[in-house]
Amino acid sequence: MGEDSVAHSPIDVTRLAALDAAQAARVLREVRDATLSGQPARLAPRPVIEQSWERMLRSGVDPDHDFRAGLLVRDEVERRRQTSQLRHVLPVLREGLLTVADVAHHIMVVADAEGRVLWREGSASVLRKADGFGFELGADWREGVVGTNGVGTPLVARRPVQVFSAEHFVRTHHSWTCTGAPITDPRDGALIGVVDVSGPLDTLHPATLALVGSVAKLAEAHLRELHLTSLEGLRAVAAPVLARIGGRALAVDQDGWTAAVTGMPYTGRLALPKALAPGRSWLPTLGLCVVEPLPGGWLLRAADEPGPRRAARIVLDLAHPRRSSVTVSSEAGSWCHELSPRHAELLYLLAVRPAGRSASGLADDLFDDPGRTVTVRAEMSRVRRYLGAFLEHRPYRFCEAAEVELVLPEDPRDLLPHSTAPAVRRARKPGPPCTAPGPDASPDRPNMPPARGKERISGPSSGVLDQARGSLT
């Protein structure tokens, strides 16, 4: 897409809604055709749509022909329903959206984190129209399969997205409008799915975006309430056990959230190995401990013996657009933690700058505002809950003894696609070979390496930063 195609201001959806549907569709069709062909356009596509179109062009999605992946069989749909956290929020979604959807001739669609449609409800006539272009139970509506849409695009962008008519990348979807919002698990920030409201193009209303986003937040609040209730139940079981224990101990649920503690300061959450089992184990913050099962969780008793304080290896995996994780391995074992979008940004910024970043430097990287240090310190405090043994501060950095491996997308433009942080956006742009900061570079705003492949960093004093930066070009 050439620079000429974005010479004008982006489309205003509120003003677009004031047009009749046919006229609005023509405007968007002109914008799409001009933008995809690299020609000047009277209006620019909205940034979230243009970024999605760029991803589709890079991945080879055909803009003129519909493609449909195979449907999941009914048994697999049912299995996913029963194992998904989404089943707990269906009443909230129905109460907030179905009545409005019926009146507006829409349908409500709920898909999992892989973009597979698990539930569809609403207007019978609209459901039949949806069948016509494969918007069915078990269908795969990821961006990389069917192009820009109200299911797949929010999963990548990690925010509510409205897609109207020719904003859909694939031409066969231009008679449709859809609005989707991601739903995350409040326990760990993991993406669990998306709720979408869709219908014929003449049903566009800009307020739908705010409505769907608000209902998605209500669904997340409901999941948070369920989690707190489960912790209360675990606390009731663990309290008499902990009362009989001398020394440091705590009870946590299956995800590491603390229900009760004795003999030590309260810690909100511990990072647990994926395959935690009864016996002796080494855990971040707690160290070497004895693990015993409890109904709905674990009893962890500190062994009060020396354990490994430093990680042998830390792998920060940012190669996947919808899932980022950090894996820590040492002689005592290994564990993996799925990262929230913000924590993925922070750890990426620390990984590419082994010498470290001050709070103001990270605030500048994230928000283009060095003054937002309170927000940065609060987030880094949360990161230290699971990486505390392997992070230093003043400035923030990985500990010197840790080997850090950074796994990045093959295409730098696919780095953390949900991120709007200025430093991440700069890293997505291919450019000339990066070098160490020159004499004119501010120590808090050094050159950012482009994102590509793998980077291995052994510590701030190792002198490998320049080599890593050069290998990423």
Coordinates of C-alpha atoms in Angstrom, one line a residue:
M1 CA 0.0 0.0 0.0
G2 CA 1.6 3.2 -1.1
E3 CA 1.8 6.5 0.8
D4 CA -0.6 8.1 -1.6
S5 CA -3.4 5.8 -0.5
V6 CA -3.4 7.3 3.0
A7 CA -3.1 10.9 2.1
H8 CA -6.5 11.8 3.5
S9 CA -8.0 11.4 7.0
P10 CA -9.5 8.0 7.9
I11 CA -13.1 7.1 7.5
D12 CA -15.5 8.4 10.2
V13 CA -17.9 5.5 10.9
T14 CA -20.4 7.8 12.6
R15 CA -20.7 10.0 9.5
L16 CA -20.8 6.9 7.4
A17 CA -23.8 5.6 9.3
A18 CA -25.7 8.7 8.3
L19 CA -25.6 7.7 4.7
D20 CA -27.9 5.1 3.3
A21 CA -26.4 1.6 3.2
A22 CA -25.9 1.5 -0.6
Q23 CA -24.1 4.8 -0.6
A24 CA -21.9 3.9 2.4
A25 CA -21.0 0.6 0.7
R26 CA -20.0 2.5 -2.5
V27 CA -17.7 4.8 -0.5
L28 CA -16.0 1.9 1.3
R29 CA -15.7 -0.1 -2.0
E30 CA -13.9 2.9 -3.6
V31 CA -11.5 3.1 -0.6
R32 CA -10.8 -0.6 -0.6
D33 CA -10.2 -0.9 -4.3
A34 CA -7.9 2.2 -4.3
T35 CA -6.0 1.1 -1.2
L36 CA -5.4 -2.5 -2.3
S37 CA -4.3 -1.3 -5.8
G38 CA -1.9 1.3 -4.3
Q39 CA -3.8 4.2 -5.9
P40 CA -4.8 7.5 -4.3
A41 CA -8.1 7.4 -2.4
R42 CA -10.5 10.2 -1.4
L43 CA -10.5 8.7 2.1
A44 CA -8.1 6.5 4.0
P45 CA -9.2 3.2 5.6
R46 CA -9.4 3.3 9.4
P47 CA -6.0 2.2 10.9
V48 CA -7.3 -1.0 12.4
I49 CA -8.8 -2.0 9.0
E50 CA -5.7 -0.9 7.0
Q51 CA -3.4 -2.9 9.3
S52 CA -5.6 -6.0 8.9
W53 CA -5.6 -5.6 5.1
E54 CA -1.8 -5.4 5.2
R55 CA -1.7 -8.7 7.1
M56 CA -4.0 -10.3 4.6
L57 CA -1.8 -9.2 1.7
R58 CA 1.3 -10.6 3.3
S59 CA -0.4 -13.9 4.2
G60 CA -1.8 -14.4 0.7
V61 CA -5.6 -14.2 1.4
D62 CA -7.5 -13.9 -1.9
P63 CA -9.5 -10.6 -1.7
D64 CA -11.8 -11.7 -4.6
H65 CA -12.7 -15.3 -3.8
D66 CA -14.3 -16.9 -0.7
F67 CA -12.3 -19.7 1.0
R68 CA -13.8 -22.0 3.6
A69 CA -11.9 -24.3 5.9
G70 CA -13.6 -27.5 6.9
L71 CA -16.2 -27.4 9.6
L72 CA -15.6 -29.0 12.9
V73 CA -17.8 -32.1 13.4
R74 CA -20.6 -31.7 15.9
D75 CA -18.9 -33.8 18.6
E76 CA -15.8 -31.5 18.5
V77 CA -17.9 -28.4 18.7
E78 CA -19.6 -29.9 21.8
R79 CA -16.2 -30.9 23.3
R80 CA -14.9 -27.3 22.8
R81 CA -18.1 -25.9 24.4
Q82 CA -17.7 -28.0 27.5
T83 CA -14.0 -27.2 28.0
S84 CA -14.2 -23.5 27.3
Q85 CA -14.5 -20.7 29.9
L86 CA -16.9 -19.1 27.4
R87 CA -19.7 -21.4 28.5
H88 CA -19.8 -19.6 31.9
V89 CA -20.5 -16.2 30.3
L90 CA -23.2 -17.2 27.8
P91 CA -26.0 -16.0 30.1
V92 CA -24.3 -12.6 30.3
L93 CA -23.8 -12.3 26.6
R94 CA -27.4 -13.4 25.8
E95 CA -28.8 -10.9 28.3
G96 CA -26.7 -8.0 27.0
L97 CA -26.9 -8.7 23.2
L98 CA -29.7 -11.0 22.1
T99 CA -32.6 -8.7 22.5
V100 CA -30.8 -5.9 20.7
A101 CA -29.7 -8.3 18.0
D102 CA -33.3 -9.5 17.4
V103 CA -34.6 -6.0 17.1
A104 CA -31.8 -4.9 14.8
H105 CA -31.9 -8.1 12.6
H106 CA -28.6 -9.3 13.8
I107 CA -27.2 -12.6 15.1
M108 CA -24.9 -13.1 18.1
V109 CA -21.9 -15.3 17.4
V110 CA -19.4 -16.6 20.0
A111 CA -16.1 -18.1 18.8
D112 CA -13.1 -19.6 20.7
A113 CA -9.5 -18.3 20.7
E114 CA -8.9 -20.2 17.4
G115 CA -11.7 -18.4 15.7
R116 CA -14.0 -21.5 15.6
V117 CA -17.7 -20.6 15.9
L118 CA -19.1 -22.4 18.9
W119 CA -22.5 -20.7 19.4
R120 CA -24.9 -18.8 17.0
E121 CA -28.2 -17.3 18.1
G122 CA -30.6 -14.6 16.9
S123 CA -32.7 -13.8 13.9
A124 CA -33.6 -16.9 12.0
S125 CA -33.6 -15.1 8.6
V126 CA -30.1 -13.7 9.3
L127 CA -28.9 -17.1 10.4
R128 CA -29.9 -18.4 7.0
K129 CA -28.0 -15.6 5.3
A130 CA -25.0 -16.3 7.4
D131 CA -25.1 -20.0 6.3
G132 CA -24.8 -18.7 2.7
F133 CA -21.2 -17.6 3.2
G134 CA -20.0 -20.2 5.7
F135 CA -20.7 -18.4 9.0
E136 CA -21.8 -21.7 10.5
L137 CA -21.2 -23.7 13.7
G138 CA -17.7 -25.1 13.7
A139 CA -16.5 -22.7 10.9
D140 CA -13.0 -21.2 11.1
W141 CA -13.2 -17.4 11.0
R142 CA -9.6 -16.5 11.7
E143 CA -8.3 -13.6 9.7
G144 CA -5.8 -15.7 7.9
V145 CA -8.6 -17.9 6.6
V146 CA -11.4 -15.6 5.7
G147 CA -9.8 -12.1 5.8
T148 CA -10.7 -9.1 7.8
N149 CA -13.9 -9.8 9.9
G150 CA -15.6 -9.2 13.2
V151 CA -14.3 -12.5 14.7
G152 CA -10.8 -12.9 13.4
T153 CA -9.7 -9.3 13.5
P154 CA -10.5 -8.7 17.2
L155 CA -8.6 -11.8 18.1
V156 CA -5.5 -10.3 16.5
A157 CA -6.0 -6.7 17.4
R158 CA -7.0 -7.6 21.0
R159 CA -9.7 -4.9 21.0
P160 CA -13.3 -4.4 19.8
V161 CA -13.5 -3.9 16.0
Q162 CA -16.4 -3.0 13.8
V163 CA -16.1 -4.1 10.1
F164 CA -18.7 -2.7 7.7
S165 CA -19.3 -3.9 4.1
A166 CA -16.2 -3.4 1.9
E167 CA -14.0 -3.1 5.0
H168 CA -14.1 -6.9 4.8
F169 CA -11.1 -8.0 2.9
V170 CA -12.9 -10.7 0.9
R171 CA -15.4 -9.3 -1.6
T172 CA -18.0 -11.9 -1.0
H173 CA -18.6 -10.6 2.6
H174 CA -19.4 -7.0 1.5
S175 CA -23.1 -7.4 2.0
W176 CA -22.4 -7.9 5.7
T177 CA -21.6 -5.8 8.8
C178 CA -20.1 -7.3 12.0
T179 CA -18.8 -6.0 15.3
G180 CA -16.7 -8.2 17.6
A181 CA -14.9 -7.9 20.9
P182 CA -12.3 -10.2 22.5
I183 CA -12.9 -11.9 25.8
T184 CA -10.0 -12.6 28.1
D185 CA -9.6 -14.8 31.2
P186 CA -9.1 -12.4 34.1
R187 CA -7.0 -15.0 35.9
D188 CA -4.1 -14.8 33.5
G189 CA -5.1 -12.4 30.7
A190 CA -5.3 -15.3 28.2
L191 CA -7.5 -14.8 25.2
I192 CA -10.4 -17.2 25.4
G193 CA -12.6 -16.1 22.5
V194 CA -14.6 -13.3 20.9
V195 CA -18.3 -12.3 20.9
D196 CA -19.6 -10.9 17.6
V197 CA -22.9 -9.2 16.5
S198 CA -23.4 -9.5 12.7
G199 CA -26.1 -8.7 10.2
P200 CA -26.9 -7.4 6.7
L201 CA -25.1 -4.1 5.8
D202 CA -28.2 -2.0 6.1
T203 CA -28.2 -2.7 9.9
L204 CA -25.0 -0.7 10.6
H205 CA -25.1 1.4 13.8
P206 CA -21.9 2.9 15.2
A207 CA -23.2 2.4 18.8
T208 CA -23.0 -1.3 18.3
L209 CA -19.2 -1.2 18.8
A210 CA -19.5 0.3 22.3
L211 CA -22.4 -2.1 23.2
V212 CA -20.5 -5.2 22.2
G213 CA -17.3 -4.0 23.9
S214 CA -19.2 -3.3 27.2
V215 CA -20.9 -6.6 27.2
A216 CA -17.6 -8.4 26.7
K217 CA -16.2 -6.5 29.7
L218 CA -19.3 -7.6 31.7
A219 CA -18.5 -11.2 30.7
E220 CA -15.0 -10.8 32.0
A221 CA -16.3 -9.4 35.2
H222 CA -18.5 -12.4 35.6
L223 CA -15.5 -14.7 35.2
R224 CA -13.7 -12.7 37.8
E225 CA -16.6 -13.2 40.2
L226 CA -16.6 -17.0 39.6
H227 CA -12.8 -17.1 40.3
L228 CA -13.1 -15.2 43.6
T229 CA -15.9 -17.6 44.6
S230 CA -13.7 -20.6 43.9
L231 CA -10.8 -19.0 45.9
E232 CA -13.2 -18.6 48.8
G233 CA -14.0 -22.3 48.7
L234 CA -10.3 -23.2 48.6
R235 CA -9.6 -20.8 51.5
A236 CA -12.2 -22.5 53.6
V237 CA -10.5 -25.9 53.0
A238 CA -7.0 -24.7 53.5
A239 CA -7.4 -22.5 56.6
P240 CA -7.5 -25.3 59.2
V241 CA -4.6 -27.1 57.4
L242 CA -2.4 -24.0 57.4
A243 CA -3.2 -23.3 61.1
R244 CA -1.4 -26.6 62.0
I245 CA 1.7 -25.8 59.9
G246 CA 4.8 -24.1 61.3
G247 CA 6.9 -22.1 58.9
R248 CA 6.1 -20.7 55.5
A249 CA 3.2 -22.2 53.5
L250 CA 0.4 -21.1 51.2
A251 CA -2.6 -22.6 49.4
V252 CA -3.0 -21.8 45.7
D253 CA -5.5 -22.8 43.1
Q254 CA -4.6 -24.6 39.9
D255 CA -3.5 -21.4 38.2
G256 CA -1.3 -20.3 41.1
W257 CA -3.7 -17.7 42.7
T258 CA -3.3 -17.5 46.4
A259 CA -6.2 -18.5 48.6
A260 CA -4.5 -18.4 52.0
V261 CA -1.0 -18.0 53.5
T262 CA 0.9 -18.4 56.7
G263 CA 4.4 -17.5 57.9
M264 CA 5.2 -15.2 54.9
P265 CA 4.0 -12.1 53.2
Y266 CA 0.9 -12.4 51.0
T267 CA 1.7 -13.0 47.3
G268 CA -1.2 -12.6 44.9
R269 CA -0.1 -15.3 42.4
L270 CA 2.8 -17.8 41.9
A271 CA 3.9 -19.0 38.5
L272 CA 3.3 -22.8 38.5
P273 CA 4.8 -25.4 36.2
K274 CA 2.3 -26.8 33.7
A275 CA 2.8 -30.3 35.1
L276 CA 3.0 -29.5 38.8
A277 CA 2.8 -32.8 40.8
P278 CA 3.0 -33.8 44.5
G279 CA 6.5 -33.9 45.8
R280 CA 9.4 -31.5 45.9
S281 CA 9.6 -28.6 43.4
W282 CA 11.3 -25.3 42.9
L283 CA 9.0 -22.3 42.3
P284 CA 9.6 -18.6 41.7
T285 CA 9.4 -16.4 44.8
L286 CA 8.9 -19.4 47.1
G287 CA 12.0 -21.4 46.1
L288 CA 12.3 -25.1 47.0
C289 CA 9.0 -26.4 48.4
V290 CA 6.9 -29.5 49.1
V291 CA 3.8 -29.8 47.0
E292 CA 0.6 -31.5 48.3
P293 CA -2.8 -31.6 46.6
L294 CA -5.9 -29.9 48.0
P295 CA -9.4 -29.9 46.5
G296 CA -9.2 -27.4 43.8
G297 CA -5.6 -26.5 44.3
W298 CA -2.3 -27.1 46.0
L299 CA -0.7 -26.7 49.4
L300 CA 2.9 -25.4 49.0
R301 CA 5.2 -25.7 52.0
A302 CA 8.6 -24.0 51.8
A303 CA 11.4 -26.5 52.3
D304 CA 13.8 -23.8 53.6
E305 CA 16.7 -25.2 51.8
P306 CA 18.9 -23.4 49.3
G307 CA 17.5 -23.6 45.7
P308 CA 18.5 -22.1 42.4
R309 CA 18.2 -18.3 42.5
R310 CA 18.9 -17.7 38.8
A311 CA 17.5 -19.1 35.6
A312 CA 19.7 -21.0 33.3
R313 CA 17.6 -20.0 30.4
I314 CA 14.6 -17.7 29.7
V315 CA 12.7 -18.0 26.4
L316 CA 10.4 -15.1 25.5
D317 CA 8.2 -16.4 22.7
L318 CA 6.5 -13.7 20.7
A319 CA 6.2 -15.6 17.4
H320 CA 2.5 -16.2 17.6
P321 CA 0.0 -13.2 17.1
R322 CA -2.5 -14.4 19.6
R323 CA -0.3 -15.9 22.3
S324 CA 2.9 -14.7 23.9
S325 CA 4.7 -16.7 26.7
V326 CA 7.8 -16.8 28.8
T327 CA 9.5 -20.1 29.7
V328 CA 12.1 -20.3 32.5
S329 CA 14.4 -23.4 32.7
S330 CA 16.9 -24.1 35.4
E331 CA 18.5 -27.1 37.0
A332 CA 15.4 -27.4 39.3
G333 CA 13.0 -27.7 36.4
S334 CA 11.1 -25.4 34.0
W335 CA 7.8 -23.5 33.9
C336 CA 5.9 -21.5 31.4
H337 CA 3.7 -18.4 31.9
E338 CA 1.3 -17.0 29.3
L339 CA 1.8 -13.2 29.0
S340 CA -0.8 -10.4 28.8
P341 CA -0.3 -8.0 25.9
R342 CA 1.2 -5.4 28.2
H343 CA 3.6 -7.8 29.8
A344 CA 4.7 -9.1 26.4
E345 CA 5.5 -5.5 25.4
L346 CA 7.5 -4.9 28.5
L347 CA 9.6 -8.1 28.4
Y348 CA 10.3 -7.5 24.7
L349 CA 11.6 -4.1 25.4
L350 CA 13.9 -5.5 28.2
A351 CA 15.0 -8.4 26.0
V352 CA 16.2 -6.2 23.2
R353 CA 18.0 -3.9 25.6
P354 CA 20.1 -6.0 27.9
A355 CA 21.6 -3.0 29.6
G356 CA 18.2 -2.2 30.9
R357 CA 15.5 0.6 30.8
S358 CA 14.5 3.1 33.4
A359 CA 10.8 3.5 34.3
S360 CA 10.7 6.8 32.3
G361 CA 12.4 5.1 29.3
L362 CA 9.8 2.3 29.3
A363 CA 7.0 4.9 29.6
D364 CA 8.5 6.6 26.6
D365 CA 8.6 3.3 24.7
L366 CA 5.0 2.3 25.6
F367 CA 3.1 5.6 25.6
D368 CA 5.5 8.2 24.0
D369 CA 5.2 9.9 27.4
P370 CA 8.2 9.6 29.8
G371 CA 6.1 10.9 32.6
R372 CA 3.9 7.8 32.9
T373 CA 6.2 6.1 35.3
V374 CA 3.5 5.1 37.8
T375 CA 1.8 2.9 35.2
V376 CA 5.1 1.3 34.3
R377 CA 6.1 0.6 37.9
A378 CA 2.7 -0.9 38.6
E379 CA 3.0 -3.3 35.6
M380 CA 6.6 -4.2 36.4
S381 CA 5.5 -5.0 39.9
R382 CA 3.1 -7.5 38.5
V383 CA 5.7 -9.0 36.2
R384 CA 8.0 -9.5 39.2
R385 CA 5.4 -11.7 40.8
Y386 CA 6.4 -14.5 38.5
L387 CA 9.8 -13.3 37.2
G388 CA 11.1 -11.7 40.4
A389 CA 14.1 -13.9 40.8
F390 CA 15.3 -13.1 37.3
L391 CA 14.7 -9.3 37.0
E392 CA 16.8 -6.5 38.4
H393 CA 15.7 -2.9 38.8
R394 CA 17.3 0.6 38.6
P395 CA 17.2 0.1 35.7
Y396 CA 14.8 -2.7 34.9
R397 CA 16.7 -5.6 33.2
F398 CA 17.1 -9.3 33.2
C399 CA 19.7 -10.6 35.7
E400 CA 23.2 -10.9 34.4
A401 CA 23.4 -14.7 34.9
A402 CA 20.3 -15.4 32.7
E403 CA 20.5 -16.4 29.1
V404 CA 17.6 -14.8 27.3
E405 CA 16.3 -16.1 24.0
L406 CA 13.8 -14.0 22.1
V407 CA 11.7 -15.8 19.6
L408 CA 10.1 -13.4 17.1
P409 CA 7.8 -13.7 14.0
E410 CA 9.5 -14.3 10.7
D411 CA 8.0 -11.1 9.3
P412 CA 8.8 -8.1 11.6
R413 CA 5.5 -6.5 10.7
D414 CA 3.8 -9.3 12.6
L415 CA 5.4 -8.4 15.9
L416 CA 2.8 -8.0 18.7
P417 CA 0.1 -7.0 16.2
H418 CA -2.2 -5.8 19.0
S419 CA 0.4 -3.3 20.3
T420 CA 0.2 0.5 19.7
A421 CA 3.4 1.2 21.7
P422 CA 5.6 3.5 19.7
A423 CA 8.8 1.4 20.2
V424 CA 7.0 -1.7 19.0
R425 CA 5.6 0.1 16.0
R426 CA 9.1 1.3 15.1
A427 CA 10.5 -2.3 15.5
R428 CA 7.9 -3.6 13.0
K429 CA 9.3 -1.4 10.2
P430 CA 12.1 -3.0 8.1
G431 CA 15.1 -0.7 7.9
P432 CA 18.8 -0.5 7.5
P433 CA 21.1 -2.6 9.8
C434 CA 20.9 -1.4 13.4
T435 CA 23.9 -0.6 15.4
A436 CA 24.6 0.3 19.0
P437 CA 23.4 3.8 19.9
G438 CA 25.7 6.5 18.6
P439 CA 26.9 9.5 20.5
D440 CA 23.8 11.5 19.6
A441 CA 21.4 8.8 20.9
S442 CA 19.7 9.3 24.2
P443 CA 20.4 6.4 26.6
D444 CA 16.7 6.2 27.2
R445 CA 15.8 6.1 23.5
P446 CA 18.4 3.9 21.8
N447 CA 17.9 2.6 18.3
M448 CA 15.4 -0.2 18.2
P449 CA 16.3 -3.4 16.3
P450 CA 13.7 -4.7 13.8
A451 CA 11.8 -7.8 14.9
R452 CA 12.8 -11.0 13.1
G453 CA 13.8 -14.6 13.9
K454 CA 15.6 -15.4 17.2
E455 CA 17.8 -13.4 19.4
R456 CA 19.9 -14.8 22.2
I457 CA 21.2 -12.4 24.9
S458 CA 23.5 -13.6 27.8
G459 CA 23.5 -10.5 29.9
P460 CA 24.2 -6.8 29.9
S461 CA 27.9 -7.1 30.3
S462 CA 28.3 -9.7 27.5
G463 CA 28.7 -7.3 24.7
V464 CA 26.4 -9.3 22.4
L465 CA 23.7 -6.6 22.0
D466 CA 25.3 -5.2 18.9
Q467 CA 25.7 -8.7 17.4
A468 CA 22.1 -9.5 18.2
R469 CA 20.9 -6.3 16.6
G470 CA 22.9 -6.9 13.5
S471 CA 21.6 -10.5 13.2
L472 CA 18.0 -9.2 13.2
T473 CA 18.4 -7.2 10.0

